XYZ file of C-alpha atoms in Angstrom:
581
model
C -30.943 -21.783 -8.719
C -29.071 -19.959 -6.016
C -27.599 -16.475 -6.473
C -24.070 -17.917 -6.223
C -24.668 -20.537 -8.832
C -26.385 -18.067 -11.136
C -23.363 -15.744 -10.838
C -21.056 -18.698 -11.582
C -23.062 -19.670 -14.637
C -23.050 -16.083 -15.910
C -19.251 -15.920 -15.514
C -18.909 -19.197 -17.397
C -21.075 -17.868 -20.174
C -19.057 -14.619 -20.272
C -15.724 -16.545 -20.467
C -17.162 -18.724 -23.278
C -18.229 -15.666 -25.123
C -14.924 -13.876 -24.620
C -12.821 -16.949 -25.601
C -14.467 -17.322 -29.027
C -11.810 -17.010 -31.767
C -12.788 -13.977 -33.894
C -11.290 -11.259 -36.059
C -11.498 -8.086 -33.959
C -9.567 -4.865 -33.375
C -6.629 -4.341 -31.064
C -8.854 -2.309 -28.793
C -11.370 -5.113 -28.547
C -8.539 -7.602 -27.932
C -7.442 -5.422 -25.007
C -10.898 -5.309 -23.432
C -11.468 -9.095 -23.896
C -8.001 -9.918 -22.540
C -8.552 -7.802 -19.400
C -11.893 -9.546 -18.756
C -10.336 -12.890 -19.232
C -7.635 -11.936 -16.686
C -10.458 -11.383 -14.131
C -10.366 -7.598 -14.172
C -13.606 -6.226 -12.884
C -12.749 -2.565 -12.553
C -10.453 -0.195 -14.535
C -9.617 3.421 -13.688
C -8.747 5.785 -16.496
C -8.890 9.018 -18.469
C -9.367 9.160 -22.238
C -7.455 11.136 -24.794
C -6.616 11.093 -28.520
C -4.199 8.144 -28.546
C -6.654 5.854 -26.773
C -9.814 6.873 -28.627
C -10.203 3.500 -30.330
C -9.909 1.742 -26.925
C -12.599 3.964 -25.409
C -14.767 3.573 -28.496
C -14.631 -0.200 -27.887
C -15.870 0.405 -24.334
C -18.990 2.140 -25.676
C -21.996 -0.019 -24.923
C -19.842 -2.818 -23.436
C -21.834 -3.737 -20.361
C -19.205 -6.346 -19.313
C -16.551 -3.677 -18.855
C -16.526 -1.512 -15.715
C -14.522 1.699 -16.203
C -14.261 4.494 -13.635
C -13.548 7.915 -15.092
C -11.275 9.714 -12.637
C -10.655 13.459 -12.773
C -6.838 13.154 -13.111
C -4.559 10.428 -14.217
C -2.777 10.426 -10.885
C -6.105 9.727 -9.247
C -6.565 6.767 -11.606
C -3.344 5.085 -10.861
C -3.534 5.639 -7.046
C -7.069 4.214 -7.219
C -5.739 1.178 -9.074
C -3.007 0.889 -6.495
C -5.533 0.979 -3.617
C -7.612 -1.633 -5.424
C -4.554 -3.973 -5.689
C -3.473 -3.600 -2.057
C -6.978 -4.163 -0.679
C -7.864 -7.065 -2.940
C -4.598 -8.836 -3.695
C -5.503 -8.634 -7.366
C -3.757 -6.744 -10.121
C -4.899 -3.117 -10.385
C -5.438 -1.634 -13.913
C -5.410 1.934 -15.190
C -5.524 3.523 -18.668
C -4.260 6.869 -19.873
C -3.538 8.514 -23.183
C -0.125 9.396 -24.601
C 2.171 12.323 -23.672
C 0.856 14.198 -20.583
C -1.653 11.458 -19.825
C 1.047 8.934 -19.550
C 3.573 11.187 -17.718
C 0.860 11.984 -15.132
C 1.045 8.332 -14.110
C 4.751 8.308 -13.318
C 4.432 9.217 -9.586
C 1.846 6.480 -9.163
C 4.043 3.953 -10.966
C 6.937 4.788 -8.741
C 4.720 4.494 -5.703
C 3.635 1.021 -6.643
C 7.181 -0.034 -7.633
C 8.651 1.026 -4.221
C 5.916 -0.848 -2.344
C 5.804 -3.962 -4.659
C 2.198 -3.444 -5.725
C 0.944 -5.430 -8.808
C -0.394 -3.039 -11.482
C -0.814 -3.246 -15.244
C -0.527 0.345 -16.600
C -1.914 0.846 -20.118
C -0.946 3.862 -22.086
C -1.694 4.951 -25.570
C 0.929 6.305 -27.879
C 1.031 8.157 -31.192
C 0.842 6.246 -34.486
C 3.734 3.819 -34.946
C 4.907 5.815 -38.015
C 5.154 8.966 -35.887
C 7.166 7.452 -32.924
C 10.467 9.372 -32.594
C 9.310 12.431 -34.579
C 8.282 14.537 -31.562
C 4.651 14.257 -32.693
C 1.825 15.942 -30.827
C 1.468 14.440 -27.357
C 4.310 12.015 -27.916
C 6.449 10.886 -24.916
C 8.786 7.950 -24.548
C 6.882 6.545 -21.582
C 8.708 3.167 -21.734
C 12.003 4.956 -21.440
C 10.752 7.345 -18.763
C 9.442 4.559 -16.604
C 12.131 1.938 -17.151
C 13.657 2.323 -13.649
C 10.265 2.130 -11.925
C 8.548 -0.825 -13.638
C 9.203 -4.528 -13.447
C 8.863 -4.638 -17.244
C 7.608 -2.410 -20.130
C 6.163 -3.322 -23.494
C 5.826 -1.166 -26.584
C 3.380 -3.211 -28.764
C 4.208 -2.615 -32.426
C 2.131 -5.469 -33.881
C -1.496 -6.150 -33.016
C -0.849 -9.881 -33.233
C 1.349 -9.604 -30.173
C -1.235 -7.774 -28.034
C -3.081 -10.723 -26.437
C 0.156 -12.490 -25.480
C 1.607 -9.204 -24.153
C -1.371 -8.565 -21.890
C -1.271 -12.125 -20.470
C 2.461 -11.847 -19.862
C 2.083 -8.516 -18.195
C -0.390 -9.812 -15.616
C 1.816 -12.809 -14.931
C 4.853 -10.625 -14.413
C 3.046 -8.039 -12.200
C 1.602 -10.628 -9.891
C 4.415 -13.166 -9.489
C 7.764 -13.041 -7.797
C 8.292 -9.649 -6.251
C 5.129 -8.006 -7.348
C 5.125 -4.688 -9.120
C 3.901 -2.475 -11.969
C 4.162 -3.454 -15.694
C 3.532 -0.963 -18.427
C 1.990 -1.633 -21.835
C 2.302 1.133 -24.417
C -0.071 0.772 -27.365
C 0.354 2.956 -30.487
C -2.920 4.329 -31.797
C -2.746 2.365 -35.069
C -2.161 -0.877 -33.246
C -5.363 -0.374 -31.238
C -7.216 0.056 -34.543
C -5.701 -2.801 -36.491
C -7.621 -6.082 -36.728
C -6.459 -9.654 -36.356
C -7.689 -13.067 -35.288
C -8.043 -13.075 -31.513
C -7.308 -16.286 -29.689
C -6.970 -16.285 -25.896
C -3.568 -16.890 -24.489
C -3.309 -19.295 -21.534
C 0.304 -20.361 -21.154
C 3.262 -18.204 -20.251
C 6.904 -18.854 -21.218
C 9.180 -15.931 -20.553
C 12.782 -16.685 -21.018
C 14.878 -15.518 -18.138
C 11.937 -14.838 -15.848
C 11.575 -17.644 -13.319
C 11.148 -16.323 -9.720
C 12.283 -18.645 -6.990
C 9.276 -19.796 -4.944
C 10.633 -22.838 -3.113
C 13.465 -22.210 -0.649
C 16.589 -24.207 -0.092
C 15.595 -26.648 2.664
C 19.123 -26.578 4.105
C 18.779 -22.853 4.715
C 15.504 -23.278 6.419
C 17.026 -26.022 8.642
C 19.815 -23.544 9.564
C 17.166 -21.070 10.633
C 15.393 -23.599 12.872
C 18.740 -24.497 14.460
C 19.552 -20.810 15.010
C 16.201 -20.323 16.765
C 16.828 -23.229 19.160
C 20.217 -21.681 20.119
C 19.062 -17.976 20.431
C 18.491 -16.288 23.727
C 17.107 -13.033 22.336
C 15.390 -13.886 18.967
C 13.126 -11.367 17.199
C 11.085 -11.355 14.063
C 10.880 -8.349 11.739
C 7.951 -8.897 9.414
C 7.208 -6.661 6.411
C 4.886 -6.135 3.532
C 5.999 -9.391 1.903
C 3.960 -11.268 4.464
C 0.753 -9.457 3.366
C 1.490 -9.590 -0.367
C 2.152 -13.377 -0.272
C -0.911 -14.098 1.879
C 1.314 -15.607 4.565
C -0.457 -14.181 7.626
C -1.745 -17.531 8.747
C 1.679 -19.168 8.321
C 3.289 -16.331 10.165
C 0.880 -16.629 13.127
C 1.578 -20.354 13.236
C 5.331 -19.785 13.088
C 5.189 -17.316 15.967
C 2.895 -19.530 17.981
C 5.200 -22.486 17.654
C 8.500 -20.579 18.236
C 7.055 -17.961 20.691
C 9.463 -15.438 19.174
C 8.487 -11.779 19.796
C 7.607 -9.909 16.607
C 7.596 -6.386 15.216
C 5.922 -5.390 11.923
C 7.021 -2.600 9.562
C 4.760 0.114 8.317
C 3.745 -1.983 5.271
C 3.593 -5.115 7.391
C 0.823 -3.813 9.667
C -2.060 -6.212 9.648
C 0.142 -9.068 8.607
C 0.226 -10.243 12.265
C -2.592 -9.535 14.818
C -1.855 -6.526 16.939
C -3.717 -8.081 19.847
C -1.224 -10.928 20.200
C 0.884 -10.587 23.309
C 4.110 -11.298 21.389
C 3.557 -8.285 19.039
C 5.809 -5.346 19.989
C 4.475 -2.737 17.581
C 6.036 -0.980 14.701
C 9.793 -0.318 14.522
C 11.737 2.640 13.071
C 11.685 6.376 12.986
C 8.236 6.614 14.703
C 8.089 3.084 16.030
C 7.561 1.875 19.624
C 10.294 2.037 22.270
C 10.103 -1.713 22.795
C 10.319 -2.574 19.040
C 13.342 -0.449 18.510
C 15.263 -1.461 21.612
C 14.492 -5.141 21.041
C 16.086 -4.914 17.546
C 19.193 -3.346 19.057
C 19.479 -5.987 21.755
C 18.458 -9.127 19.819
C 20.981 -11.898 19.119
C 18.945 -13.294 16.268
C 16.918 -11.113 13.904
C 14.659 -12.897 11.423
C 13.618 -10.606 8.623
C 10.477 -11.946 6.890
C 9.501 -10.062 3.722
C 10.943 -6.632 4.702
C 13.639 -4.714 2.804
C 15.590 -3.050 5.666
C 14.412 0.391 4.666
C 16.324 3.372 6.174
C 13.243 4.474 8.111
C 13.444 1.089 9.917
C 17.169 0.744 10.295
C 18.240 4.255 11.188
C 21.998 4.568 11.123
C 22.987 1.364 9.244
C 26.380 0.875 10.916
C 24.635 0.764 14.299
C 21.639 -1.380 13.322
C 21.057 -4.644 15.296
C 24.784 -4.754 16.323
C 24.491 -7.949 18.365
C 22.316 -10.001 16.020
C 22.839 -12.815 13.622
C 20.683 -11.872 10.616
C 18.284 -14.229 8.746
C 16.578 -12.647 5.733
C 13.625 -14.295 3.955
C 12.711 -12.641 0.668
C 11.474 -13.585 -2.747
C 13.828 -10.961 -4.293
C 17.444 -12.144 -3.953
C 18.589 -8.592 -4.798
C 17.260 -7.402 -1.438
C 19.225 -9.953 0.598
C 22.470 -8.367 1.755
C 21.734 -5.094 -0.016
C 21.571 -2.909 3.104
C 22.373 -5.255 6.038
C 24.867 -8.158 5.896
C 23.029 -11.431 6.083
C 24.178 -14.624 7.835
C 21.432 -16.962 6.698
C 19.848 -15.918 3.354
C 16.556 -17.666 2.409
C 15.272 -16.891 -1.113
C 11.653 -17.853 -1.686
C 8.045 -16.943 -1.382
C 7.294 -16.035 2.221
C 4.139 -18.198 2.415
C 6.031 -21.203 1.054
C 9.047 -20.629 3.240
C 7.008 -20.394 6.409
C 4.901 -23.329 5.407
C 8.064 -25.454 5.189
C 9.573 -23.950 8.365
C 6.394 -24.750 10.361
C 6.879 -28.429 9.803
C 10.014 -28.412 12.020
C 9.665 -25.184 13.956
C 10.623 -25.373 17.633
C 9.994 -23.204 20.646
C 12.809 -20.791 21.426
C 13.325 -22.272 24.855
C 16.293 -20.190 25.788
C 14.350 -16.937 25.313
C 12.050 -17.040 28.416
C 13.896 -14.239 30.170
C 13.885 -12.217 26.919
C 10.115 -12.639 26.442
C 9.397 -11.526 30.002
C 11.619 -8.512 29.607
C 9.914 -7.417 26.368
C 6.479 -7.944 27.824
C 7.351 -5.655 30.675
C 8.802 -3.065 28.390
C 5.773 -3.109 26.166
C 3.529 -2.408 29.166
C 5.825 0.350 30.446
C 6.386 2.191 27.140
C 3.110 2.349 25.095
C 2.501 5.204 22.708
C 1.594 8.224 24.760
C 0.307 11.724 24.141
C -1.039 14.497 26.363
C -4.731 14.653 25.801
C -6.771 17.871 26.019
C -10.285 18.809 27.007
C -10.239 22.158 25.141
C -8.860 21.108 21.737
C -8.826 18.053 19.514
C -5.675 15.954 19.483
C -5.118 14.025 16.278
C -4.176 10.882 18.215
C -7.521 10.994 20.031
C -9.323 11.354 16.697
C -7.635 8.198 15.377
C -8.402 6.254 18.608
C -12.092 7.322 18.236
C -12.197 6.155 14.620
C -10.724 2.743 15.666
C -13.218 2.364 18.501
C -16.151 3.293 16.261
C -15.196 0.856 13.487
C -14.198 -1.961 15.815
C -10.805 -2.034 14.088
C -12.433 -3.683 11.084
C -12.209 -0.842 8.551
C -9.835 -0.607 5.657
C -7.760 2.482 6.494
C -5.891 4.390 3.794
C -3.640 7.390 4.442
C -1.760 10.107 2.741
C 1.779 10.854 3.955
C 2.929 12.866 6.909
C 2.112 13.191 10.560
C -1.460 11.813 10.151
C 0.016 8.676 8.485
C 2.214 7.986 11.502
C -0.638 8.682 14.013
C -2.849 6.278 12.080
C -0.140 3.592 12.158
C 0.425 4.178 15.894
C -3.114 4.483 17.192
C -5.225 2.277 14.828
C -4.141 -1.307 15.616
C -4.753 -3.856 12.772
C -5.628 -7.477 13.148
C -6.322 -8.361 9.512
C -4.103 -8.175 6.389
C -5.047 -5.826 3.525
C -6.684 -3.458 5.943
C -3.907 -0.830 5.825
C -3.169 1.027 2.606
C -0.369 3.634 2.661
C 2.498 4.860 0.492
C 5.578 3.577 2.320
C 8.639 3.651 0.124
C 8.012 6.708 -2.015
C 5.890 8.599 0.552
C 3.523 10.042 -1.988
C 1.286 12.996 -1.017
C -2.095 12.800 -2.756
C -2.133 8.980 -2.452
C -4.558 8.540 0.442
C -7.880 9.560 -0.916
C -7.848 8.019 -4.441
C -6.385 4.816 -3.052
C -9.423 4.663 -0.750
C -11.672 4.827 -3.755
C -9.903 1.832 -5.294
C -10.029 -0.084 -1.994
C -13.754 0.534 -1.720
C -14.279 -0.712 -5.295
C -12.360 -3.806 -4.329
C -14.193 -4.386 -1.095
C -17.682 -2.776 -1.452
C -19.020 -4.322 1.740
C -16.318 -3.077 4.078
C -16.066 0.368 5.646
C -13.188 2.289 4.069
C -11.764 5.274 5.953
C -9.292 7.609 4.238
C -7.223 9.607 6.780
C -5.553 12.618 5.284
C -3.842 15.878 6.084
C -5.041 19.165 4.806
C -1.986 19.347 2.487
C -2.189 15.958 0.725
C -6.004 16.068 0.483
C -5.722 19.122 -1.868
C -3.541 17.212 -4.315
C -6.333 14.799 -5.451
C -9.467 16.405 -3.990
C -11.071 16.492 -7.435
C -11.729 12.778 -7.125
C -14.619 13.657 -4.763
C -16.583 13.936 -8.001
C -16.413 10.262 -8.769
C -17.416 9.361 -5.230
C -20.559 11.479 -5.644
C -21.363 10.274 -9.164
C -20.767 6.599 -8.425
C -21.933 6.738 -4.794
C -18.643 5.324 -3.547
C -19.161 5.478 0.236
C -15.603 6.311 1.350
C -15.430 8.158 4.658
C -12.797 10.883 4.187
C -11.060 12.188 7.283
C -9.080 15.429 7.142
C -6.882 16.161 10.225
C -6.616 19.848 9.556
C -3.744 21.537 11.431
C -3.384 24.288 8.727
C 0.286 23.476 8.200
C 2.553 20.949 6.470
C 2.778 19.069 9.731
C 5.745 16.732 9.290
C 7.900 19.382 7.616
C 6.980 21.821 10.434
C 7.973 19.122 12.970
C 11.378 18.654 11.381
C 11.913 22.431 11.100
C 11.041 22.718 14.812
C 13.242 19.837 16.109
C 16.135 19.809 13.618
C 16.233 23.312 12.044
C 15.923 25.518 15.132
C 12.268 26.542 14.756
C 13.061 28.175 11.372
C 9.674 27.616 9.730
C 9.927 27.958 5.992
C 6.900 27.865 3.614
C 4.719 25.468 5.557
C 1.604 27.627 6.209
C -1.534 26.143 4.611
C -3.858 28.850 6.078
C -5.167 29.600 2.582
C -6.697 26.136 2.255
C -10.389 25.856 1.229
C -13.349 25.290 3.515
C -13.334 21.545 3.158
C -17.007 21.171 4.072
C -18.018 23.597 1.364
C -15.574 21.890 -1.043
C -17.208 18.514 -0.348
C -20.710 19.954 -0.804
C -19.665 21.561 -4.123
C -18.973 18.104 -5.409
C -22.228 16.715 -3.969
C -20.660 14.985 -0.998
C -21.867 15.301 2.602
C -19.479 17.448 4.620
C -18.923 17.712 8.390
C -16.575 19.648 10.706
C -15.652 19.383 14.344
C -13.203 21.154 16.655
C -13.990 19.533 20.051
C -14.555 16.037 21.302
C -18.323 16.291 21.724
C -18.867 17.498 18.172
C -16.234 15.112 16.842
C -18.091 12.086 18.150
C -21.403 13.306 16.882
C -20.369 14.188 13.381
C -18.297 11.027 12.939
C -21.170 8.834 13.982
C -23.406 10.619 11.522
C -20.794 10.218 8.802
C -20.616 6.493 9.445
C -24.446 6.190 9.302
C -24.577 8.131 6.046
C -24.942 5.619 3.157
C -22.823 7.530 0.711
C -19.422 9.296 0.720
C -18.694 11.778 3.451
C -15.911 14.288 4.298
C -15.235 14.932 7.984
C -12.819 17.755 8.793
C -11.337 17.712 12.253
C -9.645 20.940 13.345
C -6.606 19.687 15.360
C -3.834 21.345 17.211
C -1.230 23.013 14.859
C 1.947 22.273 16.804
C 1.330 18.605 17.814
C 4.307 16.356 17.027
C 4.703 12.703 16.318
C 6.649 10.827 18.992
C 8.712 8.769 19.462
C 11.015 10.085 16.757
C 14.487 8.910 15.622
C 16.425 11.705 13.994
C 18.241 10.941 10.764
C 21.837 9.814 11.490
C 20.866 8.218 14.797
C 20.536 4.605 15.682
C 16.953 3.493 16.297
C 17.358 3.198 20.038
C 18.262 6.974 20.198
C 14.708 8.120 20.383
C 13.146 11.458 21.152
C 10.228 10.361 23.348
C 8.464 13.790 23.503
C 5.409 13.751 25.712
C 6.364 10.292 26.994
C 9.911 11.383 27.985
């Protein structure tokens, strides 16, 4: 028997065992239900309200739980797992402070449409509303930042609730779903029978588009002289990268991809113009402003992309493809709305897609602009430039790594100087911009893709928000390569204070940060440091060869800025070019 067939047989045997009707506790129902949903890794932190759940885990060899060192680390890891794998990420926390420590991570996932099932414990049902010890109304607190929330008051509803939660999280516009389980419900016993069907009244996301609207899009393409595609995270989340490549190949329409859309279209394609927006390419931004047809595919017209809304794409007819009808027309008036799953919409469009024949002059102009205005920076032989470090990382990994980032200057440099050709290779907090996200999300990504190189690029500020998760890398030998671009300052805040607030630097000095090499070694993780190019290459190569986790601190220039930059209140073609001016 081959290894693959043996694995398949063992999975079948497990499913048969899990599906057996049996009187068991709510806690055991939870674990069985998660395994039946295909969950292979859960991140969490125990406490009083979830003790029955954790007791059910004891000795359960089928259940893989990673004990993080903070609940925020758990939910960011679950988020990274979901983004890298396309599966639903799962985390568990106790009531009160355990649950509230998840709020930032829930909001992060909600803003970026990431499918999570978040399980929290609560006090006994009889104590809810009495301000009991470690009681918090987590369903009320998170109502604006979840797709749906459940407070399970009856153990007989638990199996159905879990199955529904996974369905809601991973269909339509994906997002986090919270299940709050009182302690007595996790202890109660009932007959467990697996739930297979889902029938949720009022929840029926539109997958298939209106064909007439797709036909209108094809007609508009044939008439356009300056068409442009703006592709976002919806392309990645729907698995539509192949359909998008086919669509662009057939229409030959130039394309720009948002921050969350990076990897959804191969960066090496000659029609790709780069990333648009506040720190986007000159060509991407000016092409939007001069286009006569802008096709938004799975992006939400975020303010960091649009700049001043009243001056955004002033000459363009707007087509917006999105699975969430609430996004269409929300920020930018839409001429041709197409509601549906991106993969399905593009699959239908590809049947009749035509080349944009009137756009030859436009394509030639953008190709020349792309060559004339690449990302630029002034390199140095005496100090490390962060852009150079990112370029070195890209070259050493062949562009095949999964890259996660925290938020700030390093995030933008990674987006600019590490081109992506594969979907689900880029994990970053886009909408909420959450510091502390980068490192734990890399742990989740590595658990999802154990055979791929995972590089977590961080600043010295954000790294300190979840640095305690180095412990689980060491204990579980999770081989994440952690990069810290250390400029000893809150870099993006400093940049804004320099350019917008007249060099009035206010509370941005991080000079009291720890020795990151010693910090890594204290957790049992290999640590390296470099402050020049020769050492940088040497220590990075050694870190990549190291079979376990590694932290590499690069001492970079303090006053380096991210350019281009569009100041708030400006249109996106009003760019500060900086070193490329």
